[in-house]
C-alpha positions as MATLAB code, in Angstrom:
seq = 'MAPLHASITLLFLSCVTLSSSLFLLSTPTSLLLTWHMMSISSTHISFSLIFDPQGLLFMSVIMFISSNVLMFSKSYMKHEFYISRFTHLTLLFILSMNMLVLFPHLMILLLGWDGLGITSFLLIIYYQNSKSLAAGMFTAIINRIGDVLILVSIAWLLNNGNWVIFNVWMNDMSMLIATALMTAAMTKSAQIPFSSWLPAAMEAPTPVSALVHSSTLVTGGVFLLIRFFPFLNQFQFFNSFLLIMASLTMLMAGLSAMNEMDMKKVIALSTLSQLGLMMMSLALAIPSLTLFHLLTHALFKALLFMAAGNIIFTSSHNQDLRLMGLAGPSIPLSSTSMLIANMALFGAPFLAGFYSKDLILEEILFSQSNALVFMIAFFATGLTSGYSLRMMMMILWSPKHSIPCSNLSDMNFPISASMWMMTLAAIMGGCALNWILQAPMIPFMISFPQKLLTPLVIILGMVISWNMSKPILTSILLNFPKTLHSSSSMWFLVNLTSQLVIKSPFMTSHMLTLTSENGWLEVSSSQGMLNSFTYISSSLQLTQSKMMNKFLLMGAIMIIPLMLTL';
ca = [
     142.509  133.311  254.731;
     143.636  129.922  253.546;
     141.183  128.162  251.322;
     140.964  125.190  253.591;
     139.885  127.307  256.670;
     137.197  129.259  254.571;
     136.025  125.905  253.178;
     135.318  124.592  256.866;
     133.851  128.163  257.791;
     131.350  128.084  254.817;
     130.505  124.302  255.500;
     129.499  125.168  259.118;
     127.440  128.220  257.851;
     125.846  125.795  255.131;
     124.546  123.692  257.948;
     123.465  126.438  260.069;
     121.497  127.978  257.307;
     119.960  124.812  256.412;
     118.896  123.832  259.851;
     117.269  127.443  259.865;
     115.470  126.691  256.724;
     114.107  123.330  257.992;
     112.915  125.062  261.043;
     111.095  128.031  259.074;
     109.523  125.234  256.902;
     108.124  123.247  259.532;
     106.452  126.442  261.137;
     105.949  127.857  258.447;
     106.905  131.329  258.857;
     109.285  133.946  257.391;
     110.808  136.957  259.210;
     111.289  140.516  257.745;
     113.480  142.698  259.772;
     113.354  146.391  258.915;
     115.592  149.076  260.505;
     114.200  152.719  259.678;
     117.154  154.935  258.388;
     115.764  158.120  257.404;
     112.780  160.048  255.905;
     112.710  162.551  252.956;
     109.375  164.291  252.766;
     106.941  161.302  252.985;
     109.644  158.720  251.634;
     111.013  156.571  254.103;
     114.608  154.947  253.645;
     115.053  151.669  255.489;
     117.289  148.861  255.715;
     115.564  145.213  255.423;
     116.686  141.539  255.921;
     114.329  138.648  255.079;
     114.844  135.206  256.456;
     112.438  132.999  254.501;
     112.638  128.984  254.082;
     113.587  129.271  250.308;
     116.077  131.966  250.628;
     117.800  130.295  253.479;
     117.690  126.990  251.555;
     119.335  128.809  248.600;
     122.048  130.247  250.778;
     122.762  126.811  252.182;
     123.199  125.191  248.784;
     125.331  128.169  247.800;
     127.533  127.918  250.795;
     127.966  124.195  250.516;
     128.843  124.536  247.018;
     131.491  127.280  247.767;
     132.798  125.212  250.467;
     133.769  122.185  248.272;
     134.940  124.497  245.357;
     137.528  126.261  247.940;
     138.549  122.852  249.139;
     139.058  121.903  245.298;
     140.908  124.899  244.539;
     143.348  124.615  247.382;
     144.943  121.492  245.292;
     144.034  122.725  242.051;
     145.550  126.079  242.412;
     148.327  125.102  244.765;
     151.035  126.521  242.300;
     149.385  130.088  242.090;
     151.515  132.530  243.766;
     148.378  134.908  244.391;
     146.019  132.274  245.841;
     145.344  134.267  248.795;
     143.847  137.137  246.496;
     141.818  134.264  244.564;
     140.237  133.061  248.117;
     139.327  136.651  249.163;
     137.751  137.403  245.704;
     135.703  134.348  245.918;
     134.728  134.974  249.509;
     133.588  138.464  248.284;
     131.508  137.043  245.494;
     129.886  134.626  247.894;
     129.175  137.590  250.210;
     127.483  139.494  247.195;
     125.498  136.446  246.317;
     123.968  136.166  249.851;
     123.210  139.960  249.895;
     121.205  139.386  246.820;
     119.301  136.761  248.627;
     118.720  138.486  252.114;
     118.147  141.947  250.929;
     114.360  142.440  249.847;
     114.920  146.102  249.456;
     115.758  147.097  245.882;
     118.167  149.826  246.691;
     120.216  147.500  248.888;
     119.921  144.835  246.778;
     121.817  146.585  244.084;
     124.721  146.262  246.479;
     124.741  142.565  245.917;
     123.877  142.847  242.266;
     126.637  145.200  241.499;
     128.993  143.045  243.756;
     128.238  140.010  241.557;
     129.302  141.918  238.658;
     132.443  143.385  239.911;
     133.836  140.287  241.372;
     132.789  137.998  238.662;
     134.803  140.389  236.421;
     137.886  140.165  238.527;
     137.809  136.396  238.942;
     137.380  135.976  235.014;
     140.380  138.052  234.477;
     142.367  136.220  237.074;
     144.760  135.035  234.683;
     145.741  138.472  233.251;
     146.137  137.405  229.431;
     144.362  138.778  226.435;
     141.626  136.268  225.954;
     140.712  136.623  229.807;
     140.492  140.304  229.690;
     138.410  140.189  226.539;
     136.156  137.616  228.116;
     135.995  139.812  231.279;
     135.033  143.074  229.516;
     132.548  141.405  227.239;
     130.884  139.724  230.393;
     130.850  143.022  232.350;
     129.387  145.070  229.400;
     126.454  142.752  228.966;
     125.785  142.621  232.626;
     125.932  146.470  232.875;
     122.695  146.689  230.849;
     120.893  144.639  233.682;
     122.679  147.053  236.190;
     121.293  149.994  234.523;
     117.833  148.527  234.067;
     117.525  147.652  237.930;
     118.744  151.297  238.492;
     115.968  152.552  236.117;
     113.462  150.493  237.774;
     114.470  151.953  241.429;
     113.735  155.180  239.782;
     110.431  154.343  238.410;
     109.411  152.890  241.848;
     109.779  156.376  243.444;
     106.011  156.814  242.785;
     105.476  154.061  245.236;
     107.591  155.534  247.849;
     108.674  151.965  248.840;
     111.329  149.596  247.356;
     110.574  146.296  249.236;
     109.868  143.605  246.723;
     107.057  142.326  248.546;
     105.124  145.836  248.690;
     105.243  146.672  244.729;
     101.713  147.503  243.824;
     100.399  148.541  240.385;
     100.672  152.162  239.293;
     101.205  153.940  235.868;
     104.631  152.588  235.464;
     104.317  148.967  236.401;
     104.429  147.776  232.733;
     107.811  149.435  232.461;
     109.006  148.171  235.796;
     108.126  144.616  234.938;
     109.988  144.809  231.562;
     112.984  146.234  233.223;
     113.121  143.621  235.799;
     112.674  140.904  233.234;
     115.455  142.173  230.889;
     117.692  142.545  233.785;
     117.132  139.234  235.060;
     117.592  137.867  231.247;
     120.863  139.498  231.109;
     122.316  138.049  234.389;
     120.800  134.541  233.261;
     122.193  134.683  229.571;
     118.897  134.381  227.954;
     118.635  135.285  224.351;
     119.950  137.621  222.759;
     122.485  137.966  225.783;
     123.534  134.541  225.518;
     127.129  134.661  224.109;
     128.881  136.022  227.421;
     128.364  132.740  229.390;
     130.694  130.505  227.090;
     133.149  133.475  226.780;
     133.382  133.480  230.523;
     135.039  129.909  230.456;
     138.535  131.602  230.232;
     138.367  131.909  234.000;
     139.819  129.346  236.095;
     137.841  126.040  236.590;
     136.972  126.530  240.253;
     135.345  129.957  239.164;
     133.309  128.109  236.575;
     132.258  125.611  238.976;
     130.914  128.356  241.336;
     130.226  131.323  239.452;
     129.071  130.129  236.047;
     127.047  127.182  237.164;
     125.176  127.601  240.314;
     125.372  131.238  241.485;
     125.918  134.144  239.264;
     123.748  132.860  236.478;
     120.847  131.720  238.648;
     120.893  135.429  240.539;
     118.576  136.701  237.626;
     116.260  133.466  237.972;
     116.124  134.097  241.753;
     115.222  137.754  241.191;
     112.255  136.714  239.145;
     111.045  134.305  241.711;
     111.193  137.076  244.174;
     109.187  139.412  242.111;
     106.982  136.510  240.629;
     103.630  137.755  242.430;
     104.154  141.188  240.847;
     105.359  140.009  237.448;
     102.630  137.325  237.064;
      99.875  139.881  236.821;
     101.205  140.736  233.147;
     100.266  138.310  230.518;
     103.189  139.639  228.292;
     105.632  138.507  231.059;
     104.669  134.945  230.653;
     104.295  135.027  227.044;
     107.692  136.706  226.292;
     109.563  134.775  228.699;
     108.466  131.592  227.497;
     109.380  132.614  224.131;
     112.695  133.507  224.870;
     113.198  130.492  227.347;
     112.314  127.864  224.766;
     114.734  129.466  222.205;
     117.550  129.607  224.684;
     117.072  125.782  225.263;
     117.128  124.997  221.539;
     119.901  127.350  220.639;
     122.187  126.012  223.512;
     121.398  122.279  222.644;
     122.187  122.569  219.177;
     125.514  124.582  219.836;
     126.670  122.164  222.383;
     126.225  119.168  219.844;
     129.126  120.694  217.625;
     131.317  122.518  220.373;
     134.833  120.536  220.912;
     135.812  122.770  224.053;
     134.668  120.749  227.180;
     134.090  123.737  229.272;
     132.239  125.376  226.781;
     130.033  122.169  226.499;
     129.372  122.413  230.044;
     128.706  126.012  229.829;
     126.191  125.425  227.003;
     124.670  122.937  228.963;
     123.933  125.542  231.822;
     122.532  127.811  229.452;
     120.174  124.939  228.276;
     119.193  124.498  231.849;
     118.662  128.185  232.619;
     116.405  128.067  229.651;
     114.391  125.333  231.279;
     114.074  127.153  234.549;
     112.713  130.215  232.663;
     110.327  128.097  231.061;
     109.046  126.591  234.190;
     108.757  130.115  235.674;
     106.750  131.389  232.339;
     104.460  128.387  233.226;
     103.744  129.987  236.646;
     105.199  127.094  238.623;
     107.926  129.092  240.676;
     108.286  126.224  243.197;
     109.500  123.930  240.500;
     111.875  126.752  239.503;
     113.512  126.712  242.678;
     113.641  123.107  242.883;
     115.395  122.725  239.534;
     117.675  125.576  240.377;
     118.913  123.929  243.490;
     119.289  120.551  242.020;
     121.149  122.034  238.969;
     123.387  123.905  241.014;
     124.701  120.667  242.871;
     125.307  118.457  239.660;
     126.615  121.048  237.439;
     129.316  122.197  240.259;
     130.157  118.551  240.345;
     130.582  118.360  236.636;
     132.743  121.402  236.426;
     135.097  119.924  239.269;
     135.307  116.744  237.365;
     136.121  118.447  234.106;
     138.488  120.726  236.021;
     140.395  117.683  237.291;
     140.491  115.948  233.876;
     141.867  119.260  232.303;
     144.498  119.538  235.174;
     145.676  115.926  234.759;
     145.641  116.106  230.884;
     148.477  118.909  230.659;
     145.567  121.762  230.665;
     144.090  120.263  227.171;
     140.342  121.253  226.804;
     139.806  120.076  223.398;
     137.648  116.805  223.345;
     139.234  115.538  220.106;
     142.557  114.964  221.847;
     140.973  113.097  224.851;
     140.163  109.645  225.494;
     140.478  106.632  227.803;
     140.671  108.638  230.999;
     138.641  106.366  233.113;
     141.374  103.866  234.099;
     143.752  106.597  234.894;
     141.442  109.063  237.122;
     138.487  106.840  238.221;
     137.138  109.138  240.744;
     136.993  112.109  238.497;
     135.528  109.872  235.599;
     132.702  108.348  237.886;
     131.945  111.849  239.166;
     131.611  113.207  235.572;
     129.280  110.090  234.628;
     127.071  110.592  237.702;
     126.955  114.397  236.954;
     126.045  113.797  233.223;
     123.360  111.356  234.005;
     121.817  113.805  236.614;
     122.071  116.431  233.809;
     120.019  114.428  231.458;
     117.609  113.117  234.002;
     118.515  109.589  234.660;
     116.176  108.038  237.409;
     116.735  108.723  241.027;
     119.444  111.119  240.556;
     119.485  114.969  241.448;
     118.096  116.186  237.920;
     115.540  113.554  237.648;
     113.083  114.762  240.108;
     112.951  118.401  239.176;
     113.383  118.036  235.344;
     110.929  115.388  235.040;
     108.296  117.436  237.054;
     108.913  120.452  234.892;
     108.293  118.482  231.753;
     105.270  116.858  233.098;
     103.883  120.261  233.975;
     104.543  121.131  230.557;
     102.388  118.227  229.209;
      99.736  118.881  232.088;
      99.346  122.785  231.252;
      98.779  121.877  227.655;
     100.693  125.106  226.506;
     101.818  125.881  222.895;
     102.545  122.801  220.899;
     105.727  124.623  219.570;
     107.082  125.184  223.042;
     106.076  121.749  224.156;
     108.106  120.231  220.939;
     111.056  122.611  221.654;
     111.332  121.526  225.316;
     111.204  117.613  224.636;
     113.647  118.288  221.605;
     115.991  120.305  223.712;
     115.797  117.559  226.437;
     116.747  114.738  223.739;
     119.710  117.024  222.832;
     120.767  117.267  226.382;
     121.401  113.602  226.658;
     123.025  113.627  223.034;
     125.693  115.894  223.969;
     126.156  114.589  227.426;
     126.803  111.268  226.042;
     128.900  112.468  223.291;
     131.120  114.332  225.798;
     131.358  111.212  227.942;
     132.323  109.015  224.742;
     135.195  111.285  223.516;
     136.576  111.846  227.072;
     136.200  108.093  228.491;
     135.730  105.629  226.012;
     137.540  106.661  222.467;
     141.011  105.851  221.896;
     143.438  108.592  223.257;
     144.573  110.939  220.229;
     147.150  112.791  222.321;
     150.546  111.824  224.019;
     149.720  110.134  227.342;
     150.376  112.364  230.495;
     152.501  110.863  233.168;
     150.914  112.580  236.132;
     147.299  111.199  235.563;
     145.908  110.984  239.054;
     143.055  112.191  241.392;
     144.113  110.636  244.504;
     144.558  113.972  245.981;
     142.871  114.550  249.611;
     141.312  117.954  248.868;
     140.190  116.903  245.542;
     138.915  113.732  246.497;
     137.057  114.790  249.570;
     135.505  117.930  247.845;
     134.213  115.457  244.750;
     132.897  112.707  247.040;
     130.895  115.427  248.880;
     129.542  116.713  245.797;
     128.946  113.331  244.220;
     126.764  112.376  247.326;
     124.773  115.716  246.881;
     124.289  114.909  243.086;
     122.861  111.467  244.117;
     120.868  112.200  247.255;
     120.122  116.025  246.859;
     117.285  115.675  244.524;
     115.525  113.172  246.734;
     116.057  115.254  249.779;
     114.910  118.537  248.094;
     112.030  116.742  246.942;
     110.846  115.970  250.344;
     111.796  119.359  251.547;
     109.998  121.523  248.753;
     107.346  119.478  246.977;
     106.038  116.920  249.493;
     102.523  118.690  249.875;
     102.352  119.351  246.342;
      98.975  118.608  244.652;
      99.531  115.574  242.112;
      98.528  116.215  238.634;
      97.263  113.462  236.379;
      98.569  112.584  232.701;
      98.361  109.537  230.591;
     100.563  106.662  230.497;
     102.000  107.387  227.007;
     102.701  110.995  228.046;
     104.473  109.630  230.988;
     106.872  107.550  229.125;
     107.629  110.585  226.684;
     110.309  111.885  228.827;
     112.320  108.748  229.107;
     111.812  107.873  225.505;
     113.160  111.312  224.467;
     116.275  110.769  226.523;
     116.776  107.282  225.147;
     116.411  108.570  221.474;
     118.695  111.311  221.928;
     121.418  109.033  223.327;
     120.925  106.544  220.284;
     121.166  109.371  217.980;
     124.341  110.566  219.674;
     125.929  107.231  219.780;
     125.516  106.818  215.988;
     126.621  110.558  215.286;
     130.296  109.264  214.248;
     128.848  106.756  211.488;
     130.099  107.946  208.023;
     126.570  108.490  206.256;
     125.423  110.784  209.159;
     128.586  112.752  209.010;
     128.356  113.136  205.119;
     124.818  114.421  205.615;
     125.824  116.836  208.020;
     128.698  118.140  205.967;
     126.005  118.971  203.353;
     124.741  121.811  205.401;
     127.797  123.821  206.282;
     125.687  126.975  207.046;
     123.584  125.041  209.487;
     126.720  123.754  211.194;
     128.070  127.363  211.447;
     125.122  128.947  212.842;
     124.798  126.320  215.569;
     128.383  126.429  216.521;
     128.354  130.273  216.916;
     125.246  130.147  218.791;
     122.827  131.290  215.983;
     125.471  133.973  215.082;
     124.953  135.469  218.477;
     128.753  135.328  219.109;
     129.409  137.333  215.875;
     126.657  139.947  216.344;
     127.581  140.820  219.984;
     131.433  141.034  219.420;
     133.816  142.034  216.580;
     131.037  142.130  213.858;
     129.170  144.813  215.668;
     132.209  147.234  216.034;
     133.877  146.580  212.762;
     131.898  149.027  210.879;
     131.750  151.887  213.327;
     135.464  151.355  213.484;
     136.221  151.720  209.889;
     133.686  154.635  209.611;
     135.492  156.589  212.677;
     138.728  155.756  210.989;
     137.590  157.159  207.579;
     136.153  160.445  209.326;
     139.427  160.965  210.929;
     141.148  160.866  207.615;
     138.899  163.112  205.956;
     138.034  165.487  208.656;
     140.893  165.955  211.564;
     143.673  164.747  209.016;
     141.685  166.372  206.222;
     142.697  168.709  203.129;
     143.263  171.774  205.231;
     146.094  170.048  207.290;
     147.511  168.450  204.326;
     147.745  171.816  202.603;
     149.397  173.434  205.402;
     151.867  172.427  208.093;
     151.601  168.569  207.852;
     151.591  168.731  204.082;
     154.573  170.891  203.849;
     156.336  168.889  206.332;
     155.699  165.739  204.270;
     156.648  167.330  200.955;
     159.718  168.506  202.268;
     160.940  165.392  203.900;
     160.024  163.394  200.670;
     162.109  166.002  198.615;
     165.124  165.838  201.052;
     165.073  162.261  201.077;
     165.176  162.078  197.280;
     168.176  164.565  197.066;
     169.994  162.649  199.713;
     169.650  159.599  197.568;
     170.797  161.246  194.403;
     173.862  162.791  196.399;
     175.020  159.885  198.300;
     178.508  158.298  197.007;
     178.915  161.127  194.348;
     182.768  160.420  193.744;
     181.838  156.932  192.715;
     179.262  158.211  190.343;
     181.715  160.541  188.797;
     184.417  157.881  188.278;
     181.707  155.590  186.739;
     180.510  158.080  184.488;
     184.337  159.019  183.271;
     185.031  155.385  182.590;
     181.810  155.040  180.501;
     182.798  157.965  178.434;
     186.423  156.779  178.044;
     185.195  153.403  176.644;
     183.803  154.662  173.214;
     186.892  157.252  172.614;
     189.264  154.219  172.978;
     187.273  152.254  170.417;
     187.255  155.373  168.062;
     191.069  155.415  168.223;
];
């Protein structure tokens, strides 16, 4: 299937699911369809589908973003020989994501969960080089942890005799089931300590990053927790533990993004920070705001990846921020889209991110939760505005440090059409979703200074980022090299989850191989005799080579003393 035909089909399906979601919201009703398949003793195996307003709205956003990404990839990857394979893999990924949304039965939901892992791995290794393969394997291994935990939770739910998400009740294994489900969602949504796979997955093509690593795959874990929230919220440890992990993820991602120079990795770390904010809102027992921010974040983050991809494409595939600059006059559409997406990211008023992010931060103030969590949330919000402005300064307004590229242009119909549609969604999507999801919401009251705290933190982060290039601040930061290294390596998570972990086992296995499998017995028998005879024969061969020349030379040396005595 051609990317353009697939894009038009997905756009039509997006309109259909959006209208269905609005109809169910107006009723309000949800449909649960169940087909009985077989019975084993007293256990019934059934196939279930759920059509609820929130799930259909999420499906509508997924297919809208997928439609624009496929239209964008038609021009972005037009020189690829296997573009049809890329399109089919993308459609399989979209199918797996919709299966995750539609199937409330945990055994059948595993098809969508595993399908996400397999198709994302195939999309990451699309370029077929060593870095892509390493990133794909690393991503697959981390996500397999979540797959195993889902399988284990299915086995533990055997006591219930029922695997439908909404019918899970308390039993002796409930604590273990809740822990397994929470950990599985944390692996898929890249929370600490499973965070390092998300920046590594940026080796995938940019359309893959826009679809997979911004709006769908990484939000699969969050959506699973929203589905299981009535069951998980009965355990106090779920809220406390998830709140701690989410706040640490926000802080780590913000600090790492302030030191990162790869543009796609900066955007990936911002995704990680927003995933931490979603998990934090879920830990504070506000799943409606979690879904709201999940949808708005998907809209502007996909636009941000598309704009970054077009800038990379028109800059000779350069991703280093230090080699960019003055891109605005040459590619005005991409620059405008990136500016709008970044403003929506840090919560500029009346853009998509403002409505959801501001509500979550005000809810944190209203709930009067832990003071440390409160400080981390607002500090991470300031970091978000800081690294967003830093990236915009280095791309659009700083002097250009590389050779100008002659093909700078974004006046291409598939690219411009998809980016215009996503830009409109990033501007108007937050307002529309606020009317759809949060219209009957009970207002909560906070004081006027607390109301001003969020914009003040955003402005303070922008001011500090604007002055980061000053010599005095640079000299202060250079006095703490360990701090800089820890933040640039995601608090050493990159080292702890990659080569550093396998170095010691590899050296130990090598030593054991030399001392046991190739040990004294083998050295003293066949292999040792072969090596000894080989060495002796090589030495004798060296002594016997050019023997005639050696005899003549020795004779000449002996004649010289005789001639001197005569």
